[in-house]
Amino acid sequence: MIVLKFGGTSVADAERILGVAAIVKARAGSRPLVVVSALAGVTDLLARAVACAKAGDREGIEPLLSDLARRHRWAISGAVEPAGARHDLTLQVDGMLEDLRQLLRSVRLLGEGTPRASDTLLAFGELMSSRIVAAAFRASGLPSRWVDPREFVVTDDRHGAATADVEATGERARPLVTEALDAGEIPVVGGFVGATREGHTTTLGRGGSDTSAAVLGAALLASEIQIWTDVDGILSADPRVCPEARVCARVAFAEAAELAFYGAKVLHPAAIAPAVARGIPVRVLNSLRPQGAGTVVVAEPGEGAPPLVAVASRGGATLVRLRSRRMRIDAGFLPQALAALEAEGVVPDLVVSSEVGVAAAVAGRLDAKRLATRAGDGVEVEIHPEQGIVCIVGSGLATDGRIRGRVLAALAEHDPALVSLGGSGTSVSALVAETRLADVVRSLHRTFFEGGGG
Ligand code: ASP
Ligand code: MG
């Protein structure tokens, strides 16, 4: 079997939901389990409603509830047929919205919402969207069965950021999912939601539907997990900076983690770790362009993998240099420098240290005077704002000295203020003036990722 997960924008409205039905139909032969997010923006609306209820703000809740009702009814009216099924589902969803209203009222009157109550409320988004998607599948001639994540996604009781137990989830999910698939029906389940062993509803944290897909894929030993979103996959550069960026066919988990750190928002590697750790490939695909092959994330780079996969970048960095006035580094200078930075509330992204000083790149700005005071008398502080980090990512950097040499030489041409190699094995990072960042990214991309290079 395979797991297909559709994010909020992929199920934003009736038209997109019917697009999802077409995608699933084309893959019906692979025994898919379908995981869906709430309709785009719905979890935010619910979170705002919960906040209003806790604050006792009755007026604030009403427009949010109307918005939720309108969005869901509109999706049903456009995606569900025949009229009888549409009518039944509308009644059911209206009933859920009424329950939601009552629960919000209780929170408001009590003036307190526990994390457990909040999870029960946030879960409504996925519990509604999944019912609509299941009904839309049937309307598209695709037999399907709605299944309730609270019955089989078993989690701990850390409400708001619960962790699922893959083994326990597998035990409960297997019979339900197998029965539906054997009956020729596609199981459809809301992501993000689970329940404790005692049956209390939990949520897996914002963006948690990817985690649901990974946990279910791992629990059911899926042959592949597909994350359907609104981008073509993981790209070889930020397309806003580098129009030549192309989709990476295959990325190793460590490479994906590195890219996420530098702001590739496609997929949070931590979310898919349970699947990758069990050797299940996770493929990212675009529901607006389903013919693309997307990017597959695998545990290890494997035979014939490209040595380099992408050039990541991020602006808004500051370079800090701390130098010992004594012209030699004292034992404990590095921890002292890091502690001074930490006390200023920053964690450096890159650090290079030598006999007489430490240079670090940090996100955001820093107050030079305050830092100097913290660092103490014997330390000279220098700050250069408006820097950008460029990072070349690829497992080949760890294994191929020739590649490493070429990357360092290419970076050196751009006169970087700092270069960091060896921190992770899968990346080399450098700091350049922010005004030059885009040019540097394009140039490195040209060298390593265009015209068969890399
Ligand atoms: N609907 C939830 C959220 O917006 C979970 C998800 O979409 O992954 O965070
Ligand atoms: Mg979402």
Tab-separated table of C-alpha atoms and ligand atoms in Angstrom:
chain	number	residue	atom	x	y	z
A	1	MET	CA	0.000	0.000	0.000
A	2	ILE	CA	0.991	3.653	-0.291
A	3	VAL	CA	0.123	6.734	1.751
A	4	LEU	CA	-0.977	9.889	-0.052
A	5	LYS	CA	-1.079	13.063	2.017
A	6	PHE	CA	-2.733	16.258	0.799
A	7	GLY	CA	-1.998	19.549	2.553
A	8	GLY	CA	-4.397	22.392	3.250
A	9	THR	CA	-3.900	24.204	-0.047
A	10	SER	CA	-4.492	20.950	-1.962
A	11	VAL	CA	-7.934	20.692	-0.322
A	12	ALA	CA	-8.611	24.440	-0.099
A	13	ASP	CA	-11.949	24.326	-1.926
A	14	ALA	CA	-14.250	22.124	-4.013
A	15	GLU	CA	-12.208	22.510	-7.179
A	16	ARG	CA	-8.968	21.482	-5.484
A	17	ILE	CA	-10.701	18.597	-3.708
A	18	LEU	CA	-11.930	17.277	-7.061
A	19	GLY	CA	-8.349	17.618	-8.327
A	20	VAL	CA	-7.252	15.444	-5.410
A	21	ALA	CA	-9.899	12.867	-6.332
A	22	ALA	CA	-8.433	12.687	-9.848
A	23	ILE	CA	-4.903	12.230	-8.484
A	24	VAL	CA	-6.013	9.453	-6.146
A	25	LYS	CA	-8.056	7.767	-8.859
A	26	ALA	CA	-4.958	7.507	-11.042
A	27	ARG	CA	-3.202	5.708	-8.155
A	28	ALA	CA	-6.104	3.597	-6.917
A	29	GLY	CA	-4.322	0.424	-8.037
A	30	SER	CA	-1.525	0.968	-5.481
A	31	ARG	CA	-3.876	0.568	-2.499
A	32	PRO	CA	-3.657	4.134	-1.195
A	33	LEU	CA	-4.488	5.386	2.271
A	34	VAL	CA	-5.323	9.087	1.993
A	35	VAL	CA	-4.382	11.567	4.732
A	36	VAL	CA	-5.717	15.119	4.511
A	37	SER	CA	-5.116	18.425	6.273
A	38	ALA	CA	-7.858	20.832	7.215
A	39	LEU	CA	-9.005	23.141	4.421
A	40	ALA	CA	-6.343	25.855	3.968
A	41	GLY	CA	-6.431	28.385	6.792
A	42	VAL	CA	-8.983	26.480	8.874
A	43	THR	CA	-6.605	25.487	11.687
A	44	ASP	CA	-5.646	29.162	12.014
A	45	LEU	CA	-9.339	30.115	12.258
A	46	LEU	CA	-9.886	27.452	14.914
A	47	ALA	CA	-6.834	28.589	16.877
A	48	ARG	CA	-8.157	32.144	16.823
A	49	ALA	CA	-11.580	30.962	17.969
A	50	VAL	CA	-9.975	29.085	20.869
A	51	ALA	CA	-7.977	32.188	21.811
A	52	CYS	CA	-11.150	34.308	21.751
A	53	ALA	CA	-13.017	31.771	23.866
A	54	LYS	CA	-10.249	31.708	26.468
A	55	ALA	CA	-10.265	35.502	26.558
A	56	GLY	CA	-14.047	35.532	27.004
A	57	ASP	CA	-14.444	37.394	23.707
A	58	ARG	CA	-17.871	36.351	22.493
A	59	GLU	CA	-18.055	38.860	19.635
A	60	GLY	CA	-14.738	37.648	18.292
A	61	ILE	CA	-15.939	34.060	17.941
A	62	GLU	CA	-19.045	34.655	15.820
A	63	PRO	CA	-17.413	35.835	12.579
A	64	LEU	CA	-14.892	33.004	12.830
A	65	LEU	CA	-17.666	30.436	13.157
A	66	SER	CA	-19.518	31.955	10.190
A	67	ASP	CA	-16.346	31.816	8.153
A	68	LEU	CA	-15.837	28.151	9.053
A	69	ALA	CA	-19.446	27.298	8.184
A	70	ARG	CA	-19.268	29.129	4.862
A	71	ARG	CA	-15.971	27.504	3.820
A	72	HIS	CA	-17.116	23.962	4.576
A	73	ARG	CA	-20.613	24.295	3.127
A	74	TRP	CA	-19.157	25.817	-0.034
A	75	ALA	CA	-16.708	22.936	-0.410
A	76	ILE	CA	-19.497	20.404	0.081
A	77	SER	CA	-21.806	22.090	-2.406
A	78	GLY	CA	-19.127	22.055	-5.090
A	79	ALA	CA	-17.590	18.643	-4.527
A	80	VAL	CA	-20.294	16.291	-3.263
A	81	GLU	CA	-22.963	14.592	-5.358
A	82	PRO	CA	-25.712	13.419	-5.673
A	83	ALA	CA	-28.068	15.801	-3.882
A	84	GLY	CA	-28.911	13.199	-1.214
A	85	ALA	CA	-25.283	12.685	-0.219
A	86	ARG	CA	-24.715	16.421	-0.276
A	87	HIS	CA	-27.681	16.973	2.003
A	88	ASP	CA	-26.599	14.282	4.471
A	89	LEU	CA	-23.049	15.564	4.701
A	90	THR	CA	-24.204	19.163	5.094
A	91	LEU	CA	-26.348	18.100	8.038
A	92	GLN	CA	-23.452	16.181	9.541
A	93	VAL	CA	-20.992	19.058	9.170
A	94	ASP	CA	-23.558	21.539	10.475
A	95	GLY	CA	-23.927	19.285	13.507
A	96	MET	CA	-20.148	19.346	14.024
A	97	LEU	CA	-20.108	23.131	13.731
A	98	GLU	CA	-22.849	23.266	16.350
A	99	ASP	CA	-20.772	21.028	18.650
A	100	LEU	CA	-17.841	23.326	18.042
A	101	ARG	CA	-19.949	26.337	18.993
A	102	GLN	CA	-21.055	24.661	22.242
A	103	LEU	CA	-17.516	23.656	23.160
A	104	LEU	CA	-16.223	27.162	22.504
A	105	ARG	CA	-19.050	28.481	24.649
A	106	SER	CA	-18.025	26.224	27.532
A	107	VAL	CA	-14.435	27.396	27.274
A	108	ARG	CA	-15.612	30.996	27.207
A	109	LEU	CA	-17.905	30.619	30.211
A	110	LEU	CA	-15.327	28.750	32.233
A	111	GLY	CA	-12.751	31.314	31.174
A	112	GLU	CA	-10.183	28.589	30.752
A	113	GLY	CA	-9.193	26.224	28.033
A	114	THR	CA	-6.875	23.396	28.942
A	115	PRO	CA	-4.473	22.083	26.292
A	116	ARG	CA	-6.734	19.054	26.137
A	117	ALA	CA	-9.807	21.176	25.372
A	118	SER	CA	-7.828	23.105	22.812
A	119	ASP	CA	-6.856	19.879	20.996
A	120	THR	CA	-10.476	18.746	20.880
A	121	LEU	CA	-11.327	22.062	19.213
A	122	LEU	CA	-8.381	22.200	16.787
A	123	ALA	CA	-9.141	18.662	15.601
A	124	PHE	CA	-12.431	19.786	14.055
A	125	GLY	CA	-10.622	21.081	10.960
A	126	GLU	CA	-9.270	17.694	9.887
A	127	LEU	CA	-12.345	15.820	11.098
A	128	MET	CA	-14.498	17.938	8.780
A	129	SER	CA	-12.162	18.108	5.784
A	130	SER	CA	-11.608	14.346	5.746
A	131	ARG	CA	-15.354	13.654	5.686
A	132	ILE	CA	-15.762	16.061	2.791
A	133	VAL	CA	-12.879	14.524	0.870
A	134	ALA	CA	-14.219	10.993	1.420
A	135	ALA	CA	-17.637	12.075	0.113
A	136	ALA	CA	-16.069	13.889	-2.851
A	137	PHE	CA	-14.209	10.693	-3.763
A	138	ARG	CA	-17.481	8.770	-3.822
A	139	ALA	CA	-19.008	11.542	-5.968
A	140	SER	CA	-16.094	11.063	-8.380
A	141	GLY	CA	-16.806	7.354	-8.644
A	142	LEU	CA	-14.057	6.368	-6.235
A	143	PRO	CA	-15.332	4.084	-3.461
A	144	SER	CA	-13.987	5.404	-0.170
A	145	ARG	CA	-14.390	5.053	3.558
A	146	TRP	CA	-13.906	7.760	6.193
A	147	VAL	CA	-11.842	6.498	9.082
A	148	ASP	CA	-11.381	8.212	12.440
A	149	PRO	CA	-7.764	8.960	13.448
A	150	ARG	CA	-8.820	9.018	17.120
A	151	GLU	CA	-9.436	5.289	16.863
A	152	PHE	CA	-5.959	4.323	15.743
A	153	VAL	CA	-3.356	7.110	15.839
A	154	VAL	CA	-2.146	6.356	19.362
A	155	THR	CA	-0.193	9.186	21.003
A	156	ASP	CA	1.219	10.292	24.324
A	157	ASP	CA	-0.635	12.978	26.257
A	158	ARG	CA	1.505	15.993	25.350
A	159	HIS	CA	-1.459	17.970	24.080
A	160	GLY	CA	-0.642	20.352	21.259
A	161	ALA	CA	2.536	18.481	20.319
A	162	ALA	CA	1.798	14.829	20.895
A	163	THR	CA	4.066	12.031	19.672
A	164	ALA	CA	2.555	8.966	18.055
A	165	ASP	CA	3.551	5.439	18.993
A	166	VAL	CA	4.260	3.775	15.651
A	167	GLU	CA	3.895	0.184	16.914
A	168	ALA	CA	0.618	0.789	18.762
A	169	THR	CA	-0.722	2.775	15.815
A	170	GLY	CA	0.142	-0.068	13.468
A	171	GLU	CA	-1.671	-2.620	15.608
A	172	ARG	CA	-4.865	-0.584	15.598
A	173	ALA	CA	-4.673	0.808	12.078
A	174	ARG	CA	-3.811	-2.405	10.228
A	175	PRO	CA	-7.163	-4.203	10.569
A	176	LEU	CA	-9.188	-1.072	9.800
A	177	VAL	CA	-7.141	-0.021	6.795
A	178	THR	CA	-6.767	-3.521	5.393
A	179	GLU	CA	-10.473	-4.164	5.677
A	180	ALA	CA	-11.319	-0.993	3.758
A	181	LEU	CA	-8.716	-1.669	1.050
A	182	ASP	CA	-9.782	-5.310	0.678
A	183	ALA	CA	-13.364	-4.102	0.250
A	184	GLY	CA	-12.126	-1.920	-2.630
A	185	GLU	CA	-12.610	1.279	-0.649
A	186	ILE	CA	-10.003	3.984	-0.184
A	187	PRO	CA	-9.604	4.893	3.477
A	188	VAL	CA	-9.551	8.653	4.071
A	189	VAL	CA	-8.286	9.993	7.388
A	190	GLY	CA	-7.702	13.449	8.833
A	191	GLY	CA	-4.060	14.166	9.598
A	192	PHE	CA	-2.753	16.121	12.601
A	193	VAL	CA	-5.138	14.312	14.977
A	194	GLY	CA	-4.712	11.343	17.280
A	195	ALA	CA	-5.807	10.205	20.710
A	196	THR	CA	-4.204	9.004	23.907
A	197	ARG	CA	-4.699	5.423	25.063
A	198	GLU	CA	-7.451	6.793	27.316
A	199	GLY	CA	-9.183	8.167	24.237
A	200	HIS	CA	-8.518	11.879	24.708
A	201	THR	CA	-8.108	13.740	21.436
A	202	THR	CA	-4.592	15.046	20.764
A	203	THR	CA	-2.901	16.985	17.979
A	204	LEU	CA	0.610	16.440	16.660
A	205	GLY	CA	1.654	20.104	16.429
A	206	ARG	CA	1.195	22.609	13.610
A	207	GLY	CA	1.996	21.093	10.244
A	208	GLY	CA	1.363	17.730	11.881
A	209	SER	CA	-0.404	16.107	8.937
A	210	ASP	CA	2.970	15.272	7.405
A	211	THR	CA	3.779	13.512	10.663
A	212	SER	CA	0.500	11.601	10.485
A	213	ALA	CA	1.372	10.441	6.982
A	214	ALA	CA	4.861	9.388	8.084
A	215	VAL	CA	3.605	7.577	11.171
A	216	LEU	CA	0.883	5.738	9.267
A	217	GLY	CA	3.240	4.899	6.418
A	218	ALA	CA	5.760	3.546	8.912
A	219	ALA	CA	3.120	1.721	10.946
A	220	LEU	CA	1.622	0.063	7.865
A	221	LEU	CA	4.963	-0.501	6.101
A	222	ALA	CA	3.883	1.463	3.047
A	223	SER	CA	6.070	1.143	-0.026
A	224	GLU	CA	6.033	4.936	-0.440
A	225	ILE	CA	4.614	8.036	1.221
A	226	GLN	CA	3.602	10.858	-1.079
A	227	ILE	CA	3.305	14.372	0.328
A	228	TRP	CA	1.182	16.353	-2.131
A	229	THR	CA	1.682	20.067	-1.749
A	230	ASP	CA	1.811	23.206	-3.895
A	231	VAL	CA	5.435	23.142	-5.034
A	232	ASP	CA	7.126	20.816	-7.508
A	233	GLY	CA	9.448	19.296	-4.932
A	234	ILE	CA	12.713	20.239	-3.287
A	235	LEU	CA	14.514	22.679	-5.587
A	236	SER	CA	18.202	23.115	-6.314
A	237	ALA	CA	17.957	26.796	-5.232
A	238	ASP	CA	15.383	29.329	-4.117
A	239	PRO	CA	13.513	30.028	-7.388
A	240	ARG	CA	12.901	33.652	-6.379
A	241	VAL	CA	16.650	34.154	-6.315
A	242	CYS	CA	17.609	31.758	-9.078
A	243	PRO	CA	15.080	31.212	-11.884
A	244	GLU	CA	17.215	28.332	-13.182
A	245	ALA	CA	16.467	26.283	-10.068
A	246	ARG	CA	15.243	22.802	-10.903
A	247	VAL	CA	13.588	19.990	-9.014
A	248	CYS	CA	15.973	17.573	-7.279
A	249	ALA	CA	14.977	14.045	-8.225
A	250	ARG	CA	16.373	12.458	-5.090
A	251	VAL	CA	17.600	13.887	-1.808
A	252	ALA	CA	19.062	12.071	1.198
A	253	PHE	CA	17.515	12.724	4.581
A	254	ALA	CA	20.586	14.570	5.917
A	255	GLU	CA	20.565	16.788	2.832
A	256	ALA	CA	16.857	17.552	3.262
A	257	ALA	CA	17.460	18.447	6.905
A	258	GLU	CA	20.263	20.818	5.908
A	259	LEU	CA	18.052	22.477	3.287
A	260	ALA	CA	15.167	22.889	5.721
A	261	PHE	CA	17.539	24.639	8.102
A	262	TYR	CA	18.313	27.157	5.372
A	263	GLY	CA	14.700	27.906	4.787
A	264	ALA	CA	13.434	25.396	2.220
A	265	LYS	CA	9.877	25.249	3.557
A	266	VAL	CA	8.750	22.293	1.501
A	267	LEU	CA	8.922	19.693	4.178
A	268	HIS	CA	10.040	19.484	7.748
A	269	PRO	CA	12.453	16.552	7.967
A	270	ALA	CA	11.643	15.885	11.612
A	271	ALA	CA	8.049	15.221	10.555
A	272	ILE	CA	9.012	12.425	8.207
A	273	ALA	CA	11.783	10.910	10.319
A	274	PRO	CA	9.684	7.931	11.497
A	275	ALA	CA	9.219	6.825	7.892
A	276	VAL	CA	12.718	7.543	6.644
A	277	ALA	CA	14.212	5.695	9.608
A	278	ARG	CA	12.300	2.597	8.472
A	279	GLY	CA	13.574	2.926	4.926
A	280	ILE	CA	10.287	4.147	3.447
A	281	PRO	CA	10.806	6.719	0.678
A	282	VAL	CA	8.910	9.990	1.052
A	283	ARG	CA	8.075	11.754	-2.195
A	284	VAL	CA	7.081	15.420	-2.430
A	285	LEU	CA	4.720	16.234	-5.317
A	286	ASN	CA	2.694	19.180	-6.623
A	287	SER	CA	-1.075	18.667	-6.663
A	288	LEU	CA	-1.387	21.465	-9.234
A	289	ARG	CA	1.027	19.682	-11.603
A	290	PRO	CA	0.514	16.005	-10.832
A	291	GLN	CA	2.440	14.824	-13.902
A	292	GLY	CA	5.771	15.852	-12.288
A	293	ALA	CA	7.960	13.222	-10.615
A	294	GLY	CA	8.644	15.407	-7.567
A	295	THR	CA	11.502	14.810	-5.137
A	296	VAL	CA	11.989	11.600	-3.253
A	297	VAL	CA	13.618	11.769	0.178
A	298	VAL	CA	15.495	8.611	1.122
A	299	ALA	CA	17.522	7.581	4.157
A	300	GLU	CA	20.925	7.423	2.435
A	301	PRO	CA	22.214	8.947	-0.819
A	302	GLY	CA	22.821	5.529	-2.389
A	303	GLU	CA	24.713	4.440	-5.519
A	304	GLY	CA	25.016	7.000	-8.289
A	305	ALA	CA	23.510	9.812	-6.229
A	306	PRO	CA	24.633	13.279	-7.335
A	307	PRO	CA	27.421	14.569	-5.058
A	308	LEU	CA	25.720	17.957	-4.680
A	309	VAL	CA	21.977	18.612	-4.542
A	310	ALA	CA	21.346	22.284	-3.941
A	311	VAL	CA	22.580	25.727	-3.063
A	312	ALA	CA	20.595	27.164	-0.185
A	313	SER	CA	20.696	30.749	0.959
A	314	ARG	CA	19.378	33.021	3.632
A	315	GLY	CA	19.718	36.770	4.092
A	316	GLY	CA	19.409	38.836	7.248
A	317	ALA	CA	22.544	37.529	8.931
A	318	THR	CA	25.098	39.404	11.000
A	319	LEU	CA	28.795	38.649	11.247
A	320	VAL	CA	30.273	38.933	14.731
A	321	ARG	CA	33.978	38.797	15.465
A	322	LEU	CA	35.226	38.475	18.998
A	323	ARG	CA	38.982	38.852	19.416
A	324	SER	CA	41.098	38.399	22.452
A	325	ARG	CA	43.170	41.544	23.019
A	326	ARG	CA	45.884	39.367	24.452
A	327	MET	CA	46.547	38.133	20.911
A	328	ARG	CA	46.127	34.549	21.864
A	329	ILE	CA	43.057	32.592	22.674
A	330	ASP	CA	42.651	31.819	26.329
A	331	ALA	CA	41.426	28.451	27.359
A	332	GLY	CA	37.676	28.815	27.543
A	333	PHE	CA	37.499	31.755	25.129
A	334	LEU	CA	35.193	29.958	22.693
A	335	PRO	CA	32.644	28.972	25.364
A	336	GLN	CA	32.916	32.493	26.788
A	337	ALA	CA	32.192	34.004	23.359
A	338	LEU	CA	29.282	31.641	22.767
A	339	ALA	CA	27.901	32.388	26.226
A	340	ALA	CA	28.019	36.130	25.502
A	341	LEU	CA	26.079	35.540	22.284
A	342	GLU	CA	23.612	33.277	24.033
A	343	ALA	CA	23.033	35.893	26.691
A	344	GLU	CA	22.088	38.239	23.842
A	345	GLY	CA	19.515	35.686	22.781
A	346	VAL	CA	21.244	34.504	19.620
A	347	VAL	CA	22.458	31.076	18.608
A	348	PRO	CA	25.098	31.257	15.890
A	349	ASP	CA	24.403	29.480	12.595
A	350	LEU	CA	28.088	29.262	11.704
A	351	VAL	CA	31.139	29.478	13.938
A	352	VAL	CA	34.817	29.562	13.074
A	353	SER	CA	37.424	29.889	15.751
A	354	SER	CA	41.175	30.437	15.742
A	355	GLU	CA	44.040	31.187	18.076
A	356	VAL	CA	43.017	34.787	18.672
A	357	GLY	CA	39.367	34.997	17.923
A	358	VAL	CA	35.948	33.666	17.107
A	359	ALA	CA	33.805	34.633	14.116
A	360	ALA	CA	30.152	33.731	13.994
A	361	ALA	CA	27.203	34.305	11.729
A	362	VAL	CA	23.940	34.912	13.554
A	363	ALA	CA	20.414	35.474	12.337
A	364	GLY	CA	19.131	39.008	12.830
A	365	ARG	CA	20.854	41.990	14.353
A	366	LEU	CA	23.016	42.475	17.409
A	367	ASP	CA	23.786	45.389	19.683
A	368	ALA	CA	27.585	45.822	19.528
A	369	LYS	CA	27.851	47.788	22.772
A	370	ARG	CA	25.836	45.362	24.840
A	371	LEU	CA	27.724	42.416	23.429
A	372	ALA	CA	31.058	44.095	24.199
A	373	THR	CA	29.969	44.646	27.799
A	374	ARG	CA	28.961	41.042	28.147
A	375	ALA	CA	32.108	39.711	26.511
A	376	GLY	CA	34.280	41.571	29.030
A	377	ASP	CA	37.373	43.751	28.961
A	378	GLY	CA	39.876	41.603	27.220
A	379	VAL	CA	37.628	41.153	24.182
A	380	GLU	CA	37.288	43.279	21.086
A	381	VAL	CA	33.901	43.071	19.344
A	382	GLU	CA	33.286	43.791	15.699
A	383	ILE	CA	29.870	43.563	14.050
A	384	HIS	CA	28.968	43.560	10.353
A	385	PRO	CA	25.236	43.457	9.674
A	386	GLU	CA	23.545	42.777	6.319
A	387	GLN	CA	25.243	39.521	5.509
A	388	GLY	CA	23.865	36.494	3.738
A	389	ILE	CA	24.625	32.814	4.209
A	390	VAL	CA	25.094	30.656	1.147
A	391	CYS	CA	25.266	26.934	1.674
A	392	ILE	CA	26.108	24.205	-0.799
A	393	VAL	CA	24.518	20.925	0.177
A	394	GLY	CA	25.453	17.439	-0.928
A	395	SER	CA	26.576	14.143	0.556
A	396	GLY	CA	29.517	14.161	-1.890
A	397	LEU	CA	31.161	16.825	0.274
A	398	ALA	CA	31.847	14.144	2.867
A	399	THR	CA	33.048	11.467	0.487
A	400	ASP	CA	34.728	13.157	-2.458
A	401	GLY	CA	37.778	15.363	-1.872
A	402	ARG	CA	37.755	16.588	-5.455
A	403	ILE	CA	34.210	17.904	-5.094
A	404	ARG	CA	35.109	19.526	-1.793
A	405	GLY	CA	38.052	21.258	-3.465
A	406	ARG	CA	35.952	22.533	-6.349
A	407	VAL	CA	33.303	23.888	-3.974
A	408	LEU	CA	35.854	25.665	-1.802
A	409	ALA	CA	37.515	27.153	-4.877
A	410	ALA	CA	34.175	28.372	-6.229
A	411	LEU	CA	33.278	29.941	-2.888
A	412	ALA	CA	36.698	31.594	-2.591
A	413	GLU	CA	36.013	33.514	-5.811
A	414	HIS	CA	33.269	35.402	-4.015
A	415	ASP	CA	35.516	36.732	-1.282
A	416	PRO	CA	33.540	35.315	1.639
A	417	ALA	CA	33.924	36.792	5.117
A	418	LEU	CA	33.748	33.333	6.629
A	419	VAL	CA	33.694	29.767	5.348
A	420	SER	CA	32.579	26.771	7.327
A	421	LEU	CA	33.335	23.219	6.236
A	422	GLY	CA	33.089	20.041	8.198
A	423	GLY	CA	30.367	20.977	10.646
A	424	SER	CA	27.973	18.519	9.129
A	425	GLY	CA	29.712	16.636	6.358
A	426	THR	CA	26.862	17.381	3.970
A	427	SER	CA	27.315	21.118	3.556
A	428	VAL	CA	29.764	23.961	3.129
A	429	SER	CA	28.569	27.414	4.110
A	430	ALA	CA	29.953	30.880	3.519
A	431	LEU	CA	29.036	34.380	4.495
A	432	VAL	CA	28.896	37.157	1.891
A	433	ALA	CA	27.489	40.689	1.864
A	434	GLU	CA	23.725	40.503	1.531
A	435	THR	CA	23.786	42.773	-1.528
A	436	ARG	CA	25.847	40.132	-3.342
A	437	LEU	CA	23.970	37.092	-2.071
A	438	ALA	CA	21.661	36.602	-5.070
A	439	ASP	CA	24.527	36.909	-7.540
A	440	VAL	CA	26.616	34.440	-5.589
A	441	VAL	CA	23.755	31.936	-5.481
A	442	ARG	CA	23.201	32.237	-9.232
A	443	SER	CA	26.882	31.899	-9.970
A	444	LEU	CA	27.302	28.805	-7.782
A	445	HIS	CA	24.151	27.317	-9.238
A	446	ARG	CA	25.501	27.856	-12.732
A	447	THR	CA	28.793	26.212	-11.808
A	448	PHE	CA	27.406	23.137	-10.080
A	449	PHE	CA	23.836	22.578	-11.195
A	450	GLU	CA	23.449	23.803	-14.753
A	451	GLY	CA	24.679	22.242	-17.938
A	452	GLY	CA	25.463	18.869	-16.458
A	453	GLY	CA	27.825	20.241	-13.803
A	454	GLY	CA	27.894	19.141	-10.172
B	1	ASP	N1	-3.991	21.672	9.760
B	1	ASP	C1	-2.818	21.611	10.599
B	1	ASP	C2	-2.049	22.887	10.477
B	1	ASP	O1	-2.423	23.752	9.711
B	1	ASP	C3	-1.966	20.433	10.296
B	1	ASP	C4	-1.435	20.374	8.892
B	1	ASP	O2	-2.014	20.976	8.004
B	1	ASP	O3	-0.424	19.718	8.660
B	1	ASP	O4	-1.078	23.045	11.164
B	2	MG	MG	-1.913	23.071	7.161
